[in-house]
């Protein structure tokens, strides 16, 4: 057991004792993994330090997936069984398979990136699902399909294009460039050993070093191509951070391209919400809370604010599982408390998670 400053706490750390509010309310139980939503709540009470278990005792406890026993007509069930989703899924899988073929051919033959058909497929997805909110509802459920680098790249491309619309970008050519920034941001991973990409657990120092090469590898693959420079920069800069804490060069905000700043956020969002071989995907509201707790200087705050606000709004009407295993539907999201919406429970009563700091959203269902 050790005592740690709350500012240094990370989601997933295991508590060594209960967290009690000044009013005597239990905010979190001993032996549980702390969540970003709980850490946001704790900050309201001015709690400065917490006791946590040693790291070796915390392994494999950070899980936020919904229990298997959920059955019945949840919103996810309705979406998954709708004709609209089936059509979306077909277009999505076609895009992913096409991207895999394009990148494989390019890396093996060093030919042109013939992505005209791919961009048209993505256009068709947006034409049939005209609002960003509708597309994000589909994306929430598409997460169950596949976790490959190519699926992730299509996810980042779609989410980046949606984010561009939320930011007020209306020029279709600009949105196409932003979409391609997402499509090719991870192209350098095609040169990273497959065993590292699919390792079921944290990477060691040597493996992380190989993985951290992928932005530069991707930039080098794209550098001589006659494509928009911002696509090349997104491959190079999507792990850079405004405060200089990113890689490969530790660039600060004035040296990071605006489209790279968008892809940096959408890349992290998709990576955190998607399932991995070593953990289940994290609930979107847990991701929102984690973004809100991150040092504000890491990401472009204008982009992040618009993105998180719209993401939270996109889940209004979505079924959720709360930390006490009660179920409900998100009915309202407040701008000043995006990770703590108003929930209508199955029994018809309402719970405001901004006030009920002992509760948090465990999963969307």
GROMACS .gro file of C-alpha atoms in nm:
model
  365
    1UNK     CA    1   0.000   0.000   0.000
    2UNK     CA    2   0.115   0.355  -0.065
    3UNK     CA    3  -0.023   0.708  -0.041
    4UNK     CA    4  -0.042   0.901  -0.367
    5UNK     CA    5  -0.144   1.254  -0.460
    6UNK     CA    6  -0.483   1.266  -0.633
    7UNK     CA    7  -0.331   1.463  -0.921
    8UNK     CA    8  -0.103   1.166  -0.987
    9UNK     CA    9  -0.379   0.905  -0.973
   10UNK     CA   10  -0.449   0.712  -1.290
   11UNK     CA   11  -0.770   0.523  -1.377
   12UNK     CA   12  -0.728   0.157  -1.294
   13UNK     CA   13  -0.530   0.201  -0.972
   14UNK     CA   14  -0.674  -0.017  -0.695
   15UNK     CA   15  -0.789   0.158  -0.378
   16UNK     CA   16  -0.647   0.038  -0.047
   17UNK     CA   17  -0.929   0.200   0.152
   18UNK     CA   18  -1.272   0.353   0.100
   19UNK     CA   19  -1.302   0.710  -0.022
   20UNK     CA   20  -1.542   0.902   0.202
   21UNK     CA   21  -1.676   1.250   0.121
   22UNK     CA   22  -1.681   1.521   0.390
   23UNK     CA   23  -2.053   1.444   0.430
   24UNK     CA   24  -1.984   1.076   0.498
   25UNK     CA   25  -2.085   0.951   0.152
   26UNK     CA   26  -1.892   0.653   0.015
   27UNK     CA   27  -1.745   0.767  -0.317
   28UNK     CA   28  -1.556   0.445  -0.391
   29UNK     CA   29  -1.499   0.114  -0.211
   30UNK     CA   30  -1.177  -0.043  -0.097
   31UNK     CA   31  -1.036  -0.297  -0.343
   32UNK     CA   32  -1.198  -0.143  -0.652
   33UNK     CA   33  -1.030   0.011  -0.955
   34UNK     CA   34  -1.068   0.388  -0.952
   35UNK     CA   35  -1.226   0.537  -1.265
   36UNK     CA   36  -1.172   0.874  -1.430
   37UNK     CA   37  -1.535   0.960  -1.354
   38UNK     CA   38  -1.475   0.896  -0.983
   39UNK     CA   39  -1.155   1.102  -0.991
   40UNK     CA   40  -1.353   1.392  -1.135
   41UNK     CA   41  -1.603   1.357  -0.849
   42UNK     CA   42  -1.325   1.339  -0.590
   43UNK     CA   43  -1.183   1.668  -0.715
   44UNK     CA   44  -1.510   1.839  -0.618
   45UNK     CA   45  -1.442   1.761  -0.251
   46UNK     CA   46  -1.086   1.885  -0.229
   47UNK     CA   47  -0.946   1.541  -0.139
   48UNK     CA   48  -0.569   1.561  -0.188
   49UNK     CA   49  -0.435   1.209  -0.126
   50UNK     CA   50  -0.553   0.849  -0.157
   51UNK     CA   51  -0.420   0.511  -0.049
   52UNK     CA   52  -0.371   0.258  -0.328
   53UNK     CA   53  -0.257  -0.102  -0.349
   54UNK     CA   54   0.077  -0.194  -0.500
   55UNK     CA   55   0.074  -0.222  -0.880
   56UNK     CA   56   0.120  -0.601  -0.879
   57UNK     CA   57  -0.210  -0.634  -0.691
   58UNK     CA   58  -0.395  -0.420  -0.945
   59UNK     CA   59  -0.331  -0.627  -1.261
   60UNK     CA   60  -0.638  -0.727  -1.465
   61UNK     CA   61  -0.887  -0.545  -1.240
   62UNK     CA   62  -0.953  -0.251  -1.473
   63UNK     CA   63  -1.259  -0.378  -1.662
   64UNK     CA   64  -1.566  -0.177  -1.758
   65UNK     CA   65  -1.749  -0.404  -2.002
   66UNK     CA   66  -2.119  -0.478  -1.955
   67UNK     CA   67  -2.210  -0.818  -1.806
   68UNK     CA   68  -2.297  -1.096  -2.049
   69UNK     CA   69  -2.640  -1.148  -1.894
   70UNK     CA   70  -2.786  -0.837  -2.060
   71UNK     CA   71  -3.071  -0.943  -2.283
   72UNK     CA   72  -3.375  -0.773  -2.427
   73UNK     CA   73  -3.436  -0.480  -2.654
   74UNK     CA   74  -3.165  -0.234  -2.553
   75UNK     CA   75  -3.079   0.054  -2.785
   76UNK     CA   76  -2.770  -0.137  -2.902
   77UNK     CA   77  -2.989  -0.439  -2.977
   78UNK     CA   78  -3.225  -0.223  -3.184
   79UNK     CA   79  -2.939  -0.063  -3.377
   80UNK     CA   80  -2.764  -0.394  -3.443
   81UNK     CA   81  -3.085  -0.545  -3.580
   82UNK     CA   82  -3.185  -0.248  -3.798
   83UNK     CA   83  -3.153  -0.248  -4.176
   84UNK     CA   84  -2.977   0.088  -4.152
   85UNK     CA   85  -2.700  -0.061  -3.938
   86UNK     CA   86  -2.664  -0.365  -4.163
   87UNK     CA   87  -2.615  -0.131  -4.458
   88UNK     CA   88  -2.367   0.077  -4.258
   89UNK     CA   89  -2.178  -0.238  -4.157
   90UNK     CA   90  -2.149  -0.354  -4.519
   91UNK     CA   91  -2.009  -0.016  -4.627
   92UNK     CA   92  -1.776  -0.005  -4.325
   93UNK     CA   93  -1.635  -0.352  -4.388
   94UNK     CA   94  -1.589  -0.274  -4.758
   95UNK     CA   95  -1.391   0.039  -4.665
   96UNK     CA   96  -1.175  -0.153  -4.419
   97UNK     CA   97  -1.101  -0.436  -4.662
   98UNK     CA   98  -1.028  -0.187  -4.940
   99UNK     CA   99  -0.791   0.010  -4.714
  100UNK     CA  100  -0.603  -0.308  -4.623
  101UNK     CA  101  -0.559  -0.390  -4.993
  102UNK     CA  102  -0.446  -0.037  -5.080
  103UNK     CA  103  -0.187  -0.018  -4.804
  104UNK     CA  104  -0.057  -0.372  -4.861
  105UNK     CA  105  -0.014  -0.308  -5.234
  106UNK     CA  106   0.153   0.026  -5.168
  107UNK     CA  107   0.399  -0.105  -4.910
  108UNK     CA  108   0.490  -0.411  -5.116
  109UNK     CA  109   0.509  -0.243  -5.456
  110UNK     CA  110   0.572   0.123  -5.358
  111UNK     CA  111   0.316   0.226  -5.617
  112UNK     CA  112   0.049   0.496  -5.602
  113UNK     CA  113  -0.209   0.515  -5.322
  114UNK     CA  114  -0.518   0.461  -5.533
  115UNK     CA  115  -0.783   0.562  -5.280
  116UNK     CA  116  -1.043   0.725  -5.506
  117UNK     CA  117  -1.286   0.435  -5.463
  118UNK     CA  118  -1.229   0.434  -5.087
  119UNK     CA  119  -1.311   0.804  -5.049
  120UNK     CA  120  -1.628   0.749  -5.252
  121UNK     CA  121  -1.729   0.467  -5.018
  122UNK     CA  122  -1.685   0.696  -4.719
  123UNK     CA  123  -1.888   0.964  -4.899
  124UNK     CA  124  -2.169   0.711  -4.938
  125UNK     CA  125  -2.159   0.637  -4.564
  126UNK     CA  126  -2.204   1.005  -4.484
  127UNK     CA  127  -2.473   1.059  -4.746
  128UNK     CA  128  -2.687   0.780  -4.600
  129UNK     CA  129  -2.629   0.886  -4.238
  130UNK     CA  130  -2.647   1.260  -4.278
  131UNK     CA  131  -2.579   1.370  -3.920
  132UNK     CA  132  -2.264   1.317  -3.719
  133UNK     CA  133  -2.475   1.200  -3.428
  134UNK     CA  134  -2.632   0.925  -3.639
  135UNK     CA  135  -2.293   0.806  -3.755
  136UNK     CA  136  -2.154   0.804  -3.401
  137UNK     CA  137  -2.448   0.585  -3.290
  138UNK     CA  138  -2.346   0.339  -3.559
  139UNK     CA  139  -1.980   0.363  -3.459
  140UNK     CA  140  -2.063   0.274  -3.099
  141UNK     CA  141  -2.195  -0.061  -3.218
  142UNK     CA  142  -1.945  -0.122  -3.496
  143UNK     CA  143  -1.683  -0.153  -3.219
  144UNK     CA  144  -1.795  -0.513  -3.173
  145UNK     CA  145  -1.681  -0.619  -3.519
  146UNK     CA  146  -1.303  -0.601  -3.548
  147UNK     CA  147  -0.994  -0.453  -3.386
  148UNK     CA  148  -0.733  -0.456  -3.663
  149UNK     CA  149  -0.514  -0.158  -3.752
  150UNK     CA  150  -0.714  -0.113  -4.072
  151UNK     CA  151  -1.048  -0.106  -3.887
  152UNK     CA  152  -0.899   0.143  -3.643
  153UNK     CA  153  -0.781   0.363  -3.930
  154UNK     CA  154  -1.127   0.363  -4.089
  155UNK     CA  155  -1.274   0.449  -3.747
  156UNK     CA  156  -1.034   0.740  -3.706
  157UNK     CA  157  -1.108   0.859  -4.060
  158UNK     CA  158  -1.485   0.856  -4.003
  159UNK     CA  159  -1.467   1.012  -3.656
  160UNK     CA  160  -1.222   1.278  -3.781
  161UNK     CA  161  -1.456   1.371  -4.064
  162UNK     CA  162  -1.746   1.394  -3.818
  163UNK     CA  163  -1.531   1.609  -3.589
  164UNK     CA  164  -1.440   1.833  -3.881
  165UNK     CA  165  -1.809   1.896  -3.941
  166UNK     CA  166  -1.860   1.976  -3.573
  167UNK     CA  167  -1.573   2.225  -3.597
  168UNK     CA  168  -1.744   2.403  -3.886
  169UNK     CA  169  -1.545   2.268  -4.181
  170UNK     CA  170  -1.789   2.262  -4.475
  171UNK     CA  171  -1.556   2.241  -4.776
  172UNK     CA  172  -1.582   1.884  -4.906
  173UNK     CA  173  -1.224   1.887  -5.034
  174UNK     CA  174  -1.098   1.988  -4.690
  175UNK     CA  175  -1.308   1.716  -4.528
  176UNK     CA  176  -1.165   1.465  -4.776
  177UNK     CA  177  -0.812   1.565  -4.676
  178UNK     CA  178  -0.902   1.529  -4.307
  179UNK     CA  179  -1.056   1.188  -4.381
  180UNK     CA  180  -0.737   1.077  -4.556
  181UNK     CA  181  -0.535   1.202  -4.259
  182UNK     CA  182  -0.729   0.950  -4.052
  183UNK     CA  183  -0.704   0.673  -4.310
  184UNK     CA  184  -0.325   0.690  -4.335
  185UNK     CA  185  -0.224   0.811  -3.989
  186UNK     CA  186  -0.110   0.460  -3.886
  187UNK     CA  187   0.036   0.349  -4.219
  188UNK     CA  188   0.375   0.319  -4.051
  189UNK     CA  189   0.244   0.027  -3.845
  190UNK     CA  190   0.254  -0.181  -4.164
  191UNK     CA  191   0.632  -0.192  -4.105
  192UNK     CA  192   0.607  -0.283  -3.734
  193UNK     CA  193   0.629  -0.658  -3.650
  194UNK     CA  194   0.284  -0.816  -3.623
  195UNK     CA  195   0.381  -0.978  -3.292
  196UNK     CA  196   0.421  -0.633  -3.137
  197UNK     CA  197   0.096  -0.498  -3.283
  198UNK     CA  198  -0.104  -0.789  -3.142
  199UNK     CA  199   0.080  -0.849  -2.813
  200UNK     CA  200  -0.178  -0.931  -2.541
  201UNK     CA  201  -0.046  -0.692  -2.279
  202UNK     CA  202   0.182  -0.393  -2.218
  203UNK     CA  203   0.490  -0.359  -2.437
  204UNK     CA  204   0.838  -0.379  -2.288
  205UNK     CA  205   1.086  -0.095  -2.348
  206UNK     CA  206   1.231  -0.247  -2.665
  207UNK     CA  207   0.889  -0.324  -2.812
  208UNK     CA  208   0.760   0.022  -2.730
  209UNK     CA  209   1.065   0.167  -2.900
  210UNK     CA  210   0.979  -0.026  -3.216
  211UNK     CA  211   0.615   0.082  -3.194
  212UNK     CA  212   0.716   0.445  -3.138
  213UNK     CA  213   0.894   0.441  -3.473
  214UNK     CA  214   0.568   0.409  -3.668
  215UNK     CA  215   0.498   0.784  -3.709
  216UNK     CA  216   0.837   0.841  -3.874
  217UNK     CA  217   0.804   0.519  -4.076
  218UNK     CA  218   0.464   0.635  -4.198
  219UNK     CA  219   0.590   0.979  -4.292
  220UNK     CA  220   0.878   0.826  -4.486
  221UNK     CA  221   0.639   0.600  -4.677
  222UNK     CA  222   0.424   0.899  -4.777
  223UNK     CA  223   0.690   1.169  -4.815
  224UNK     CA  224   0.747   1.143  -5.190
  225UNK     CA  225   0.383   1.099  -5.288
  226UNK     CA  226   0.189   1.378  -5.464
  227UNK     CA  227  -0.069   1.407  -5.184
  228UNK     CA  228  -0.168   1.691  -4.954
  229UNK     CA  229   0.114   1.762  -4.707
  230UNK     CA  230  -0.129   1.752  -4.414
  231UNK     CA  231  -0.184   1.379  -4.474
  232UNK     CA  232   0.190   1.320  -4.441
  233UNK     CA  233   0.207   1.536  -4.130
  234UNK     CA  234  -0.083   1.350  -3.966
  235UNK     CA  235   0.114   1.026  -4.004
  236UNK     CA  236   0.416   1.195  -3.847
  237UNK     CA  237   0.248   1.407  -3.578
  238UNK     CA  238  -0.055   1.218  -3.444
  239UNK     CA  239   0.135   1.124  -3.126
  240UNK     CA  240   0.274   1.474  -3.071
  241UNK     CA  241   0.116   1.676  -2.789
  242UNK     CA  242   0.072   2.052  -2.751
  243UNK     CA  243   0.291   2.062  -2.439
  244UNK     CA  244   0.584   1.884  -2.605
  245UNK     CA  245   0.527   1.554  -2.421
  246UNK     CA  246   0.454   1.351  -2.737
  247UNK     CA  247   0.675   1.175  -2.990
  248UNK     CA  248   0.870   1.129  -3.216
  249UNK     CA  249   1.005   1.487  -3.190
  250UNK     CA  250   0.837   1.637  -2.882
  251UNK     CA  251   0.684   1.917  -3.089
  252UNK     CA  252   0.485   2.192  -2.917
  253UNK     CA  253   0.151   2.332  -3.031
  254UNK     CA  254   0.285   2.595  -3.272
  255UNK     CA  255   0.462   2.326  -3.474
  256UNK     CA  256   0.178   2.072  -3.496
  257UNK     CA  257  -0.056   2.095  -3.794
  258UNK     CA  258  -0.425   2.163  -3.709
  259UNK     CA  259  -0.541   1.842  -3.883
  260UNK     CA  260  -0.280   1.645  -3.688
  261UNK     CA  261  -0.428   1.789  -3.366
  262UNK     CA  262  -0.773   1.658  -3.467
  263UNK     CA  263  -0.640   1.311  -3.552
  264UNK     CA  264  -0.447   1.302  -3.222
  265UNK     CA  265  -0.777   1.327  -3.034
  266UNK     CA  266  -0.986   1.094  -3.252
  267UNK     CA  267  -0.705   0.835  -3.253
  268UNK     CA  268  -0.696   0.825  -2.872
  269UNK     CA  269  -1.076   0.821  -2.845
  270UNK     CA  270  -1.112   0.523  -3.079
  271UNK     CA  271  -0.819   0.335  -2.923
  272UNK     CA  272  -0.969   0.371  -2.576
  273UNK     CA  273  -1.327   0.278  -2.665
  274UNK     CA  274  -1.229  -0.022  -2.880
  275UNK     CA  275  -1.174  -0.371  -2.742
  276UNK     CA  276  -0.818  -0.497  -2.728
  277UNK     CA  277  -0.679  -0.847  -2.689
  278UNK     CA  278  -0.584  -0.760  -2.329
  279UNK     CA  279  -0.889  -0.558  -2.217
  280UNK     CA  280  -1.245  -0.465  -2.306
  281UNK     CA  281  -1.319  -0.125  -2.456
  282UNK     CA  282  -1.370   0.155  -2.205
  283UNK     CA  283  -1.710   0.322  -2.174
  284UNK     CA  284  -1.724   0.649  -2.376
  285UNK     CA  285  -1.812   0.848  -2.062
  286UNK     CA  286  -1.505   0.707  -1.889
  287UNK     CA  287  -1.301   0.825  -2.189
  288UNK     CA  288  -1.462   1.169  -2.173
  289UNK     CA  289  -1.373   1.191  -1.803
  290UNK     CA  290  -1.015   1.085  -1.876
  291UNK     CA  291  -0.979   1.352  -2.144
  292UNK     CA  292  -1.115   1.611  -1.900
  293UNK     CA  293  -0.859   1.508  -1.639
  294UNK     CA  294  -0.564   1.523  -1.880
  295UNK     CA  295  -0.332   1.819  -1.843
  296UNK     CA  296  -0.518   2.086  -2.049
  297UNK     CA  297  -0.203   2.171  -2.241
  298UNK     CA  298  -0.174   1.827  -2.406
  299UNK     CA  299  -0.450   1.871  -2.664
  300UNK     CA  300  -0.595   2.161  -2.859
  301UNK     CA  301  -0.864   2.269  -2.614
  302UNK     CA  302  -1.097   2.418  -2.876
  303UNK     CA  303  -1.100   2.092  -3.074
  304UNK     CA  304  -1.128   1.882  -2.760
  305UNK     CA  305  -1.416   2.084  -2.615
  306UNK     CA  306  -1.620   2.067  -2.937
  307UNK     CA  307  -1.542   1.698  -2.980
  308UNK     CA  308  -1.628   1.589  -2.626
  309UNK     CA  309  -1.943   1.800  -2.611
  310UNK     CA  310  -2.077   1.647  -2.931
  311UNK     CA  311  -1.969   1.296  -2.834
  312UNK     CA  312  -2.158   1.325  -2.506
  313UNK     CA  313  -2.466   1.463  -2.682
  314UNK     CA  314  -2.455   1.174  -2.929
  315UNK     CA  315  -2.533   0.929  -2.647
  316UNK     CA  316  -2.859   1.093  -2.538
  317UNK     CA  317  -3.120   0.817  -2.552
  318UNK     CA  318  -2.857   0.545  -2.505
  319UNK     CA  319  -2.906   0.277  -2.241
  320UNK     CA  320  -2.644   0.264  -1.966
  321UNK     CA  321  -2.534   0.039  -1.682
  322UNK     CA  322  -2.441   0.229  -1.365
  323UNK     CA  323  -2.180   0.127  -1.110
  324UNK     CA  324  -2.450  -0.004  -0.872
  325UNK     CA  325  -2.580  -0.229  -1.157
  326UNK     CA  326  -2.896  -0.022  -1.207
  327UNK     CA  327  -2.998   0.046  -1.567
  328UNK     CA  328  -3.131   0.357  -1.732
  329UNK     CA  329  -3.128   0.589  -2.031
  330UNK     CA  330  -2.927   0.909  -2.075
  331UNK     CA  331  -3.179   1.194  -2.098
  332UNK     CA  332  -2.967   1.510  -2.069
  333UNK     CA  333  -2.602   1.611  -2.085
  334UNK     CA  334  -2.487   1.933  -1.920
  335UNK     CA  335  -2.205   2.132  -2.079
  336UNK     CA  336  -2.027   2.175  -1.747
  337UNK     CA  337  -2.049   1.805  -1.654
  338UNK     CA  338  -2.016   1.601  -1.974
  339UNK     CA  339  -1.913   1.281  -1.795
  340UNK     CA  340  -2.203   1.301  -1.547
  341UNK     CA  341  -2.535   1.313  -1.738
  342UNK     CA  342  -2.892   1.290  -1.612
  343UNK     CA  343  -3.017   0.930  -1.621
  344UNK     CA  344  -3.376   0.805  -1.626
  345UNK     CA  345  -3.373   0.469  -1.447
  346UNK     CA  346  -3.580   0.166  -1.546
  347UNK     CA  347  -3.818   0.235  -1.257
  348UNK     CA  348  -3.896   0.582  -1.396
  349UNK     CA  349  -3.697   0.780  -1.141
  350UNK     CA  350  -3.411   1.013  -1.234
  351UNK     CA  351  -3.056   1.030  -1.107
  352UNK     CA  352  -2.821   1.323  -1.170
  353UNK     CA  353  -2.467   1.185  -1.177
  354UNK     CA  354  -2.327   1.531  -1.114
  355UNK     CA  355  -2.495   1.518  -0.773
  356UNK     CA  356  -2.470   1.143  -0.712
  357UNK     CA  357  -2.093   1.136  -0.693
  358UNK     CA  358  -2.101   0.781  -0.560
  359UNK     CA  359  -2.226   0.657  -0.901
  360UNK     CA  360  -2.074   0.651  -1.247
  361UNK     CA  361  -2.154   0.503  -1.589
  362UNK     CA  362  -1.998   0.159  -1.616
  363UNK     CA  363  -2.108   0.075  -1.971
  364UNK     CA  364  -2.335   0.180  -2.256
  365UNK     CA  365  -2.581  -0.095  -2.349
   0.00000   0.00000   0.00000
